[in-house]
Amino acid sequence: MASEMSPRPFHVLFFPMMAQGHLIPMTDIAKLFALRQGVHVSIATTPLNATRIQSTIDRAAYITIHLLQFPCSEASLPDGCESLDLAVSQGMGMAFTEALALLHHPFEQLVEGHRPDCIVSDMLFPWTVEVAAKFNIPRLVFHGTGFFAICAGNSIERYSPHESVATDTEPFLLPKLPHPIEMTRSQVPDFLKTRTPFTELMERVQESINQSYGVVMNSFYELEPDYVKHYREEVRGSIKAWHIGPVSLCNKDQIDMAERGKKAFIDPTQCMDWLGLRDPGTVVYVSFGSLSQMGGAQLMEIALALEASGRPFIWSLRINAEWLPDGFEERTKERGLIIKGWAPQLMILNHPAVGGFVTHCGWNSILEGVTAGVPMVTWPLFAEQFYNEKLITCVVRIGVGVGSQVWSTSVEDESRPVIKREEIVRAVAQLMDGGDEADERRRRARELGETAKKAVEKGGSSYMDLDRLMEELKLYGHQTK
């Protein structure tokens, strides 16, 4: 009888974008929600993406996975191309993004059948706001980036400062931000300079956010306090925003850290044993994420720079290493570990031997570096990565730029110059060598890492914000029933 009288759990349905940089943090957020008492969590995704998170979900609090078939054939994509990292050309990437809208009807059917109390949707599914409204369900938006990047992008969209300079390389100031942030026109995303299909998608995204209940952010207040305030007061106004990160910290077990996203290409034990032979703070970790691509000439320069640096390194690569300099692996085998595939990044960054992180500035990687207390060499390529670089180098000052100047999604883009080995060696040395400036940078990184961990603990800023969010959602649910 008691079970019959028990209230129905508050059901939150997550709908992550089918890309590693979106799927991984949203799975972490789902785990955080599931740990709250009286909450049932489910995730809607495709079969391939379900296999990538299944082992993580199985070890977590009870979470249900609902399968949706990805419309590969309707979008003229190869069978099984269910994640953006499998779209290996620019044309395939565009087709993949356009295919997301074809999930509207099956997702609506799923919602109608299960009637969740809340939908947490990736921003790249703007049409989910219509589904939520149809069934009178609050919709939360997941951005996939931080407050600073959104504020910086909003400054460019609203004031167009890049149109006031004469050349692509002339710096301009981003208006109305709490800090003096400079960029060049070549670093501004293409869709903000020229109208493209992605421009139209982002306009729909902004409209859908304005019609949503609020926004959940994988960030923590102490990382970007001025921009939390700026976002809430100047960018979104009445649209609420909650910071609940760094969400990667929900992965406390070694196996969760090792298999976050998908199974690592290398045996994590082998990786940890290799790091265990190195002195503290001496290893450089190099990774450019799941989507970033570089041409052979640039990869060659990175290899030669790592060799010239004389430092121990781990290099995570997306592709086969056929382009490596002759004899490179043999010459560096005593101090270099090359991982040709998915790396256990959380485990690597949190090992005491790692003293620096060469990163593409994807938001997940940025937060993982921050949380580990590791300073960074910043090498942005596209998306919001140039904004993230400014946060790390200019605002919290725990990074050194390698000199990346051109925003581009294309490997073949000739306007993106190859960064020479000398510049890479310079940036790594500036980060890793001694001296007052480097020591101060490391101190700031360590302190920020400790602050990040405290944010998600009971009583911390992110823990409390998630509490407030859950209370508001449950109250909203009671009021609308």
Tab-separated table of C-alpha atoms in Angstrom:
chain	number	residue	atom	x	y	z
A	1	MET	CA	0.000	0.000	0.000
A	2	ALA	CA	2.853	2.340	0.839
A	3	SER	CA	4.326	1.924	-2.644
A	4	GLU	CA	0.958	2.806	-4.179
A	5	MET	CA	0.890	6.020	-2.163
A	6	SER	CA	4.441	7.037	-3.143
A	7	PRO	CA	4.560	10.073	-5.416
A	8	ARG	CA	5.657	9.567	-9.002
A	9	PRO	CA	9.339	10.512	-9.418
A	10	PHE	CA	10.027	13.824	-11.152
A	11	HIS	CA	10.999	12.743	-14.682
A	12	VAL	CA	13.692	14.699	-16.554
A	13	LEU	CA	14.324	13.769	-20.203
A	14	PHE	CA	17.716	14.692	-21.670
A	15	PHE	CA	18.220	15.087	-25.410
A	16	PRO	CA	21.925	15.591	-26.229
A	17	MET	CA	23.293	16.537	-29.624
A	18	MET	CA	24.989	13.572	-31.324
A	19	ALA	CA	28.576	14.766	-30.944
A	20	GLN	CA	31.108	13.767	-28.308
A	21	GLY	CA	31.547	17.331	-27.030
A	22	HIS	CA	27.802	17.533	-26.339
A	23	LEU	CA	26.939	13.927	-25.475
A	24	ILE	CA	29.623	13.546	-22.795
A	25	PRO	CA	28.766	16.579	-20.617
A	26	MET	CA	25.014	16.033	-20.982
A	27	THR	CA	25.457	12.445	-19.805
A	28	ASP	CA	27.361	13.805	-16.815
A	29	ILE	CA	24.534	16.279	-16.119
A	30	ALA	CA	22.007	13.450	-16.367
A	31	LYS	CA	24.018	11.562	-13.741
A	32	LEU	CA	23.982	14.616	-11.454
A	33	PHE	CA	20.200	14.948	-11.790
A	34	ALA	CA	19.736	11.221	-11.143
A	35	LEU	CA	21.592	11.522	-7.836
A	36	ARG	CA	18.927	13.906	-6.533
A	37	GLN	CA	16.240	12.244	-4.446
A	38	GLY	CA	12.891	11.719	-6.137
A	39	VAL	CA	14.197	12.288	-9.671
A	40	HIS	CA	13.977	9.834	-12.574
A	41	VAL	CA	16.239	10.547	-15.541
A	42	SER	CA	16.099	9.320	-19.115
A	43	ILE	CA	18.239	10.090	-22.165
A	44	ALA	CA	17.004	10.127	-25.764
A	45	THR	CA	19.712	9.266	-28.266
A	46	THR	CA	20.529	7.041	-31.246
A	47	PRO	CA	21.783	3.426	-31.129
A	48	LEU	CA	25.440	4.268	-31.844
A	49	ASN	CA	25.543	7.018	-29.233
A	50	ALA	CA	23.801	4.765	-26.732
A	51	THR	CA	26.658	2.270	-27.042
A	52	ARG	CA	29.139	5.060	-26.257
A	53	ILE	CA	27.491	5.914	-22.944
A	54	GLN	CA	25.921	2.579	-21.963
A	55	SER	CA	28.718	1.395	-19.656
A	56	THR	CA	28.784	4.771	-17.911
A	57	ILE	CA	25.008	4.729	-17.484
A	58	ASP	CA	25.079	1.153	-16.174
A	59	ARG	CA	27.443	2.216	-13.376
A	60	ALA	CA	25.448	5.337	-12.514
A	61	ALA	CA	22.210	5.845	-10.657
A	62	TYR	CA	19.223	4.441	-12.521
A	63	ILE	CA	18.915	6.113	-15.916
A	64	THR	CA	16.786	4.953	-18.847
A	65	ILE	CA	17.893	5.260	-22.478
A	66	HIS	CA	15.270	5.809	-25.192
A	67	LEU	CA	16.441	5.043	-28.726
A	68	LEU	CA	15.690	7.221	-31.752
A	69	GLN	CA	16.792	6.140	-35.218
A	70	PHE	CA	19.088	8.694	-36.848
A	71	PRO	CA	17.833	9.575	-40.368
A	72	CYS	CA	21.033	8.662	-42.229
A	73	SER	CA	19.410	7.641	-45.522
A	74	GLU	CA	17.021	10.632	-45.590
A	75	ALA	CA	20.022	12.940	-45.116
A	76	SER	CA	22.162	11.105	-47.722
A	77	LEU	CA	24.629	10.064	-45.022
A	78	PRO	CA	26.307	6.648	-44.812
A	79	ASP	CA	24.631	4.088	-42.572
A	80	GLY	CA	25.907	4.444	-39.020
A	81	CYS	CA	26.918	8.103	-39.375
A	82	GLU	CA	25.122	8.985	-36.153
A	83	SER	CA	27.717	11.273	-34.578
A	84	LEU	CA	29.292	14.459	-35.865
A	85	ASP	CA	32.811	13.084	-35.400
A	86	LEU	CA	31.975	10.485	-38.092
A	87	ALA	CA	31.091	13.196	-40.633
A	88	VAL	CA	34.558	13.303	-42.159
A	89	SER	CA	34.031	16.104	-44.694
A	90	GLN	CA	32.576	19.597	-44.563
A	91	GLY	CA	29.691	18.499	-46.795
A	92	MET	CA	28.894	15.572	-44.527
A	93	GLY	CA	29.014	17.896	-41.525
A	94	MET	CA	26.444	20.195	-43.125
A	95	ALA	CA	24.222	17.245	-44.061
A	96	PHE	CA	24.484	15.930	-40.511
A	97	THR	CA	23.459	19.278	-39.000
A	98	GLU	CA	20.498	19.552	-41.381
A	99	ALA	CA	19.437	15.992	-40.497
A	100	LEU	CA	18.909	16.975	-36.855
A	101	ALA	CA	15.593	18.623	-37.758
A	102	LEU	CA	14.320	15.257	-39.043
A	103	LEU	CA	14.310	14.008	-35.452
A	104	HIS	CA	11.455	16.406	-34.608
A	105	HIS	CA	8.582	13.970	-35.172
A	106	PRO	CA	10.106	10.875	-33.490
A	107	PHE	CA	11.151	13.000	-30.503
A	108	GLU	CA	7.640	14.438	-30.237
A	109	GLN	CA	6.210	10.911	-30.250
A	110	LEU	CA	8.636	9.937	-27.485
A	111	VAL	CA	7.605	12.904	-25.340
A	112	GLU	CA	3.916	12.223	-25.931
A	113	GLY	CA	4.350	8.622	-24.825
A	114	HIS	CA	6.412	9.280	-21.688
A	115	ARG	CA	5.277	12.785	-20.666
A	116	PRO	CA	8.400	13.911	-18.772
A	117	ASP	CA	8.158	16.741	-16.249
A	118	CYS	CA	11.111	18.578	-17.813
A	119	ILE	CA	13.115	18.432	-21.047
A	120	VAL	CA	16.823	19.302	-21.094
A	121	SER	CA	17.654	19.810	-24.756
A	122	ASP	CA	20.828	20.670	-26.600
A	123	MET	CA	20.631	24.159	-28.069
A	124	LEU	CA	21.056	22.704	-31.575
A	125	PHE	CA	17.566	21.218	-31.314
A	126	PRO	CA	15.690	24.557	-31.267
A	127	TRP	CA	12.433	22.878	-32.349
A	128	THR	CA	12.235	21.051	-29.017
A	129	VAL	CA	10.819	24.279	-27.585
A	130	GLU	CA	7.718	23.637	-29.732
A	131	VAL	CA	7.440	20.066	-28.453
A	132	ALA	CA	7.791	21.271	-24.859
A	133	ALA	CA	5.136	23.962	-25.355
A	134	LYS	CA	2.722	21.498	-26.969
A	135	PHE	CA	2.744	19.321	-23.839
A	136	ASN	CA	3.199	22.186	-21.350
A	137	ILE	CA	6.614	20.938	-20.233
A	138	PRO	CA	9.432	23.302	-19.160
A	139	ARG	CA	12.408	23.168	-21.504
A	140	LEU	CA	15.958	23.801	-20.316
A	141	VAL	CA	18.672	24.543	-22.876
A	142	PHE	CA	22.191	23.118	-22.704
A	143	HIS	CA	24.701	25.425	-24.400
A	144	GLY	CA	27.838	23.302	-24.367
A	145	THR	CA	30.052	26.277	-23.552
A	146	GLY	CA	30.616	28.814	-20.788
A	147	PHE	CA	29.295	32.251	-19.867
A	148	PHE	CA	32.313	34.160	-21.191
A	149	ALA	CA	32.065	32.707	-24.700
A	150	ILE	CA	28.367	33.512	-24.947
A	151	CYS	CA	28.938	37.053	-23.702
A	152	ALA	CA	31.798	37.569	-26.171
A	153	GLY	CA	29.758	36.191	-29.061
A	154	ASN	CA	26.822	38.371	-28.069
A	155	SER	CA	29.077	41.443	-28.076
A	156	ILE	CA	30.146	40.732	-31.657
A	157	GLU	CA	26.600	39.939	-32.822
A	158	ARG	CA	25.121	43.023	-31.195
A	159	TYR	CA	27.783	45.647	-31.978
A	160	SER	CA	29.678	44.241	-35.037
A	161	PRO	CA	33.073	45.649	-33.948
A	162	HIS	CA	34.820	43.532	-36.600
A	163	GLU	CA	33.258	45.741	-39.270
A	164	SER	CA	35.109	48.814	-37.979
A	165	VAL	CA	38.625	47.567	-38.790
A	166	ALA	CA	40.368	47.836	-42.148
A	167	THR	CA	42.054	44.423	-42.282
A	168	ASP	CA	41.553	40.883	-41.000
A	169	THR	CA	44.601	41.214	-38.738
A	170	GLU	CA	43.843	44.579	-37.113
A	171	PRO	CA	42.749	44.077	-33.488
A	172	PHE	CA	39.471	45.471	-32.187
A	173	LEU	CA	37.965	45.661	-28.710
A	174	LEU	CA	34.834	43.678	-27.850
A	175	PRO	CA	32.338	46.296	-26.600
A	176	LYS	CA	30.547	46.299	-23.249
A	177	LEU	CA	32.417	43.396	-21.641
A	178	PRO	CA	33.764	43.474	-18.065
A	179	HIS	CA	37.371	43.030	-19.309
A	180	PRO	CA	39.238	44.636	-22.244
A	181	ILE	CA	39.195	41.741	-24.742
A	182	GLU	CA	40.780	42.124	-28.175
A	183	MET	CA	40.280	39.939	-31.242
A	184	THR	CA	40.889	40.186	-34.961
A	185	ARG	CA	38.403	39.741	-37.786
A	186	SER	CA	40.122	36.519	-38.889
A	187	GLN	CA	39.311	35.014	-35.459
A	188	VAL	CA	35.580	35.759	-35.697
A	189	PRO	CA	33.362	32.808	-36.724
A	190	ASP	CA	32.490	32.815	-40.428
A	191	PHE	CA	28.736	32.690	-39.782
A	192	LEU	CA	28.959	36.071	-38.009
A	193	LYS	CA	30.758	37.669	-40.981
A	194	THR	CA	28.767	36.115	-43.835
A	195	ARG	CA	25.206	34.845	-43.799
A	196	THR	CA	25.213	31.041	-44.022
A	197	PRO	CA	22.742	28.236	-43.232
A	198	PHE	CA	24.420	28.029	-39.827
A	199	THR	CA	23.624	31.725	-39.261
A	200	GLU	CA	19.949	30.914	-39.766
A	201	LEU	CA	20.192	27.921	-37.415
A	202	MET	CA	21.771	30.077	-34.709
A	203	GLU	CA	18.989	32.642	-35.095
A	204	ARG	CA	16.453	29.875	-34.481
A	205	VAL	CA	18.532	28.754	-31.504
A	206	GLN	CA	18.409	32.256	-29.986
A	207	GLU	CA	14.646	32.496	-30.529
A	208	SER	CA	14.102	29.117	-28.881
A	209	ILE	CA	16.204	30.091	-25.857
A	210	ASN	CA	14.056	33.191	-25.385
A	211	GLN	CA	10.979	30.928	-25.251
A	212	SER	CA	12.515	28.395	-22.841
A	213	TYR	CA	12.325	28.029	-19.075
A	214	GLY	CA	16.059	28.578	-18.679
A	215	VAL	CA	19.609	27.521	-19.437
A	216	VAL	CA	21.950	25.051	-17.725
A	217	MET	CA	25.659	25.798	-17.979
A	218	ASN	CA	28.612	23.488	-17.504
A	219	SER	CA	30.600	26.082	-15.589
A	220	PHE	CA	31.123	27.312	-12.050
A	221	TYR	CA	30.640	30.783	-10.647
A	222	GLU	CA	34.211	31.328	-9.432
A	223	LEU	CA	35.670	30.698	-12.907
A	224	GLU	CA	33.841	33.587	-14.587
A	225	PRO	CA	31.844	35.570	-11.985
A	226	ASP	CA	31.762	38.803	-13.993
A	227	TYR	CA	30.346	36.932	-16.980
A	228	VAL	CA	27.724	35.027	-14.997
A	229	LYS	CA	26.458	38.454	-13.908
A	230	HIS	CA	26.829	39.968	-17.391
A	231	TYR	CA	24.990	37.036	-18.981
A	232	ARG	CA	22.118	37.202	-16.527
A	233	GLU	CA	21.729	40.978	-16.653
A	234	GLU	CA	22.773	42.010	-20.173
A	235	VAL	CA	22.551	39.005	-22.488
A	236	ARG	CA	19.533	36.968	-21.426
A	237	GLY	CA	17.678	39.218	-18.992
A	238	SER	CA	14.561	37.366	-17.855
A	239	ILE	CA	15.808	33.951	-19.019
A	240	LYS	CA	17.247	32.148	-16.010
A	241	ALA	CA	20.631	30.445	-16.064
A	242	TRP	CA	22.126	27.918	-13.659
A	243	HIS	CA	25.826	27.003	-13.400
A	244	ILE	CA	26.189	23.379	-12.297
A	245	GLY	CA	29.731	22.416	-13.360
A	246	PRO	CA	32.362	21.269	-13.831
A	247	VAL	CA	30.150	18.269	-14.532
A	248	SER	CA	33.126	16.006	-15.326
A	249	LEU	CA	33.739	15.856	-11.568
A	250	CYS	CA	30.799	13.463	-11.201
A	251	ASN	CA	33.197	10.812	-12.566
A	252	LYS	CA	35.018	9.753	-9.412
A	253	ASP	CA	35.888	6.122	-10.193
A	254	GLN	CA	38.926	5.327	-12.329
A	255	ILE	CA	36.824	3.298	-14.761
A	256	ASP	CA	34.354	6.186	-15.213
A	257	MET	CA	37.250	8.541	-15.909
A	258	ALA	CA	38.854	6.064	-18.294
A	259	GLU	CA	35.717	5.317	-20.326
A	260	ARG	CA	34.082	8.750	-20.300
A	261	GLY	CA	32.634	9.235	-23.789
A	262	LYS	CA	33.768	5.865	-25.103
A	263	LYS	CA	36.323	3.191	-24.396
A	264	ALA	CA	39.889	4.491	-24.603
A	265	PHE	CA	42.079	3.351	-27.502
A	266	ILE	CA	44.896	2.604	-25.057
A	267	ASP	CA	44.767	0.492	-21.907
A	268	PRO	CA	44.400	3.180	-19.196
A	269	THR	CA	46.667	1.169	-16.880
A	270	GLN	CA	49.442	1.302	-19.475
A	271	CYS	CA	48.970	5.060	-19.728
A	272	MET	CA	49.090	5.533	-15.943
A	273	ASP	CA	52.150	3.288	-15.636
A	274	TRP	CA	53.914	5.371	-18.289
A	275	LEU	CA	53.074	8.593	-16.454
A	276	GLY	CA	54.167	7.058	-13.162
A	277	LEU	CA	57.740	6.890	-14.464
A	278	ARG	CA	57.868	10.668	-15.058
A	279	ASP	CA	58.701	13.424	-12.591
A	280	PRO	CA	55.835	15.609	-11.324
A	281	GLY	CA	54.812	18.455	-13.613
A	282	THR	CA	57.135	17.519	-16.493
A	283	VAL	CA	54.808	15.927	-19.079
A	284	VAL	CA	53.120	17.910	-21.858
A	285	TYR	CA	49.741	16.514	-22.929
A	286	VAL	CA	48.652	17.385	-26.485
A	287	SER	CA	45.095	16.862	-27.721
A	288	PHE	CA	42.842	18.702	-30.169
A	289	GLY	CA	39.513	17.054	-29.374
A	290	SER	CA	37.111	14.799	-31.238
A	291	LEU	CA	36.226	17.144	-34.135
A	292	SER	CA	39.323	19.249	-34.850
A	293	GLN	CA	41.331	18.360	-37.928
A	294	MET	CA	44.746	19.559	-39.069
A	295	GLY	CA	46.633	19.084	-42.294
A	296	GLY	CA	49.743	16.954	-42.580
A	297	ALA	CA	52.060	19.972	-42.722
A	298	GLN	CA	50.765	21.274	-39.391
A	299	LEU	CA	50.919	17.870	-37.740
A	300	MET	CA	54.500	17.523	-38.962
A	301	GLU	CA	55.406	20.816	-37.254
A	302	ILE	CA	53.825	19.639	-33.997
A	303	ALA	CA	55.832	16.407	-34.125
A	304	LEU	CA	59.086	18.252	-34.762
A	305	ALA	CA	58.290	20.738	-31.984
A	306	LEU	CA	57.640	17.960	-29.477
A	307	GLU	CA	60.926	16.350	-30.462
A	308	ALA	CA	62.819	19.647	-30.240
A	309	SER	CA	61.323	20.505	-26.851
A	310	GLY	CA	63.163	17.635	-25.187
A	311	ARG	CA	60.221	17.130	-22.825
A	312	PRO	CA	58.198	14.006	-22.103
A	313	PHE	CA	54.841	14.135	-23.875
A	314	ILE	CA	51.574	12.327	-24.542
A	315	TRP	CA	50.008	13.104	-27.908
A	316	SER	CA	46.444	12.030	-28.645
A	317	LEU	CA	45.735	11.799	-32.380
A	318	ARG	CA	42.512	11.296	-34.335
A	319	ILE	CA	44.175	9.714	-37.353
A	320	ASN	CA	46.885	7.270	-38.376
A	321	ALA	CA	50.411	8.549	-38.019
A	322	GLU	CA	51.626	7.865	-41.577
A	323	TRP	CA	52.708	11.508	-41.971
A	324	LEU	CA	55.037	11.430	-38.925
A	325	PRO	CA	58.660	12.414	-39.633
A	326	ASP	CA	60.883	9.459	-40.492
A	327	GLY	CA	62.187	7.887	-37.301
A	328	PHE	CA	60.143	10.189	-35.038
A	329	GLU	CA	58.531	7.454	-32.974
A	330	GLU	CA	61.834	5.612	-32.573
A	331	ARG	CA	63.727	8.774	-31.553
A	332	THR	CA	61.094	9.819	-28.998
A	333	LYS	CA	60.002	6.398	-27.706
A	334	GLU	CA	61.744	6.893	-24.354
A	335	ARG	CA	59.880	10.118	-23.571
A	336	GLY	CA	56.856	10.161	-25.879
A	337	LEU	CA	53.554	8.275	-25.834
A	338	ILE	CA	51.401	8.559	-28.966
A	339	ILE	CA	47.749	7.521	-28.624
A	340	LYS	CA	46.179	6.996	-32.065
A	341	GLY	CA	42.554	7.220	-31.001
A	342	TRP	CA	40.382	8.116	-28.003
A	343	ALA	CA	42.480	8.940	-24.930
A	344	PRO	CA	41.502	8.706	-21.228
A	345	GLN	CA	41.857	12.481	-20.954
A	346	LEU	CA	40.497	12.944	-17.422
A	347	MET	CA	42.951	10.385	-16.050
A	348	ILE	CA	45.866	11.905	-17.941
A	349	LEU	CA	45.199	15.503	-16.914
A	350	ASN	CA	44.735	14.567	-13.268
A	351	HIS	CA	48.019	12.678	-13.040
A	352	PRO	CA	50.665	14.660	-11.091
A	353	ALA	CA	53.248	14.077	-13.845
A	354	VAL	CA	51.304	16.301	-16.275
A	355	GLY	CA	52.434	19.923	-16.131
A	356	GLY	CA	50.939	21.420	-19.284
A	357	PHE	CA	48.090	20.889	-21.743
A	358	VAL	CA	48.241	21.903	-25.424
A	359	THR	CA	44.552	22.266	-26.285
A	360	HIS	CA	42.226	23.349	-29.091
A	361	CYS	CA	40.182	25.221	-26.447
A	362	GLY	CA	37.018	23.179	-26.768
A	363	TRP	CA	34.963	23.945	-23.668
A	364	ASN	CA	35.056	20.413	-22.253
A	365	SER	CA	38.835	20.289	-22.567
A	366	ILE	CA	39.182	23.767	-21.076
A	367	LEU	CA	37.107	22.784	-18.034
A	368	GLU	CA	38.943	19.487	-17.637
A	369	GLY	CA	42.275	21.327	-17.689
A	370	VAL	CA	40.994	23.909	-15.205
A	371	THR	CA	39.629	21.219	-12.886
A	372	ALA	CA	42.945	19.343	-12.960
A	373	GLY	CA	44.803	22.565	-12.114
A	374	VAL	CA	46.921	22.322	-15.279
A	375	PRO	CA	48.052	25.449	-17.204
A	376	MET	CA	47.492	25.424	-20.954
A	377	VAL	CA	48.945	26.281	-24.334
A	378	THR	CA	45.920	27.544	-26.263
A	379	TRP	CA	45.464	26.645	-29.944
A	380	PRO	CA	41.887	27.505	-31.004
A	381	LEU	CA	40.612	26.437	-34.428
A	382	PHE	CA	36.856	27.050	-34.830
A	383	ALA	CA	33.467	27.139	-33.023
A	384	GLU	CA	33.681	29.296	-29.866
A	385	GLN	CA	37.295	28.269	-29.234
A	386	PHE	CA	38.839	31.712	-29.829
A	387	TYR	CA	36.553	33.118	-27.129
A	388	ASN	CA	37.570	30.340	-24.743
A	389	GLU	CA	41.213	31.151	-25.416
A	390	LYS	CA	40.646	34.738	-24.265
A	391	LEU	CA	39.083	33.531	-21.018
A	392	ILE	CA	42.139	31.378	-20.291
A	393	THR	CA	44.879	33.783	-21.398
A	394	CYS	CA	43.379	37.201	-20.590
A	395	VAL	CA	40.822	36.744	-17.797
A	396	VAL	CA	41.950	33.889	-15.526
A	397	ARG	CA	45.511	34.012	-16.940
A	398	ILE	CA	46.469	30.349	-16.762
A	399	GLY	CA	47.439	29.922	-20.411
A	400	VAL	CA	49.845	30.924	-23.177
A	401	GLY	CA	48.694	31.368	-26.770
A	402	VAL	CA	50.515	29.515	-29.531
A	403	GLY	CA	49.572	32.219	-32.044
A	404	SER	CA	46.501	30.779	-33.784
A	405	GLN	CA	44.906	33.570	-35.838
A	406	VAL	CA	42.372	32.128	-38.305
A	407	TRP	CA	38.930	30.679	-37.522
A	408	SER	CA	38.251	27.829	-39.943
A	409	THR	CA	36.506	24.459	-39.991
A	410	SER	CA	38.386	23.255	-43.072
A	411	VAL	CA	41.683	21.373	-43.168
A	412	GLU	CA	42.213	22.651	-46.715
A	413	ASP	CA	41.701	26.325	-45.801
A	414	GLU	CA	44.830	28.023	-47.147
A	415	SER	CA	44.077	31.181	-45.153
A	416	ARG	CA	44.970	29.275	-41.976
A	417	PRO	CA	48.761	29.506	-41.805
A	418	VAL	CA	50.830	26.613	-40.520
A	419	ILE	CA	52.176	27.432	-37.071
A	420	LYS	CA	55.881	26.649	-37.162
A	421	ARG	CA	57.691	24.405	-34.723
A	422	GLU	CA	59.635	27.360	-33.288
A	423	GLU	CA	56.401	29.025	-32.140
A	424	ILE	CA	55.135	25.784	-30.619
A	425	VAL	CA	58.427	25.221	-28.777
A	426	ARG	CA	58.319	28.848	-27.541
A	427	ALA	CA	54.798	28.513	-26.154
A	428	VAL	CA	55.521	25.176	-24.463
A	429	ALA	CA	58.735	26.526	-22.927
A	430	GLN	CA	56.947	29.649	-21.709
A	431	LEU	CA	54.358	27.441	-20.037
A	432	MET	CA	56.633	24.752	-18.597
A	433	ASP	CA	59.864	26.546	-17.709
A	434	GLY	CA	60.545	28.196	-14.372
A	435	GLY	CA	60.494	31.916	-13.681
A	436	ASP	CA	58.148	34.183	-11.781
A	437	GLU	CA	55.553	34.446	-14.560
A	438	ALA	CA	55.332	30.688	-15.129
A	439	ASP	CA	55.282	29.973	-11.387
A	440	GLU	CA	52.466	32.467	-10.880
A	441	ARG	CA	50.509	30.926	-13.767
A	442	ARG	CA	50.879	27.470	-12.225
A	443	ARG	CA	49.801	28.795	-8.824
A	444	ARG	CA	46.656	30.331	-10.317
A	445	ALA	CA	45.884	27.101	-12.176
A	446	ARG	CA	46.266	25.013	-8.999
A	447	GLU	CA	44.046	27.361	-6.987
A	448	LEU	CA	41.391	27.393	-9.703
A	449	GLY	CA	41.436	23.592	-9.781
A	450	GLU	CA	40.796	23.434	-6.041
A	451	THR	CA	38.011	25.994	-6.351
A	452	ALA	CA	36.402	23.953	-9.148
A	453	LYS	CA	36.299	20.856	-6.945
A	454	LYS	CA	34.756	22.787	-4.047
A	455	ALA	CA	32.067	24.215	-6.359
A	456	VAL	CA	30.447	20.806	-6.875
A	457	GLU	CA	30.729	19.652	-3.270
A	458	LYS	CA	27.830	20.039	-0.858
A	459	GLY	CA	27.454	23.745	-0.113
A	460	GLY	CA	29.511	24.760	-3.167
A	461	SER	CA	28.303	27.287	-5.740
A	462	SER	CA	27.383	24.713	-8.408
A	463	TYR	CA	25.901	22.234	-5.940
A	464	MET	CA	23.661	24.969	-4.546
A	465	ASP	CA	22.655	26.188	-8.006
A	466	LEU	CA	21.583	22.666	-8.984
A	467	ASP	CA	19.586	22.468	-5.741
A	468	ARG	CA	17.857	25.738	-6.601
A	469	LEU	CA	17.125	24.533	-10.125
A	470	MET	CA	15.563	21.273	-8.932
A	471	GLU	CA	13.414	23.108	-6.368
A	472	GLU	CA	12.161	25.556	-9.005
A	473	LEU	CA	11.363	22.804	-11.495
A	474	LYS	CA	9.410	20.766	-8.960
A	475	LEU	CA	7.510	23.860	-7.801
A	476	TYR	CA	6.713	24.711	-11.438
A	477	GLY	CA	5.451	21.164	-11.948
A	478	HIS	CA	3.117	21.379	-8.942
A	479	GLN	CA	1.751	24.745	-10.070
A	480	THR	CA	0.928	23.554	-13.594
A	481	LYS	CA	-0.839	20.342	-12.564
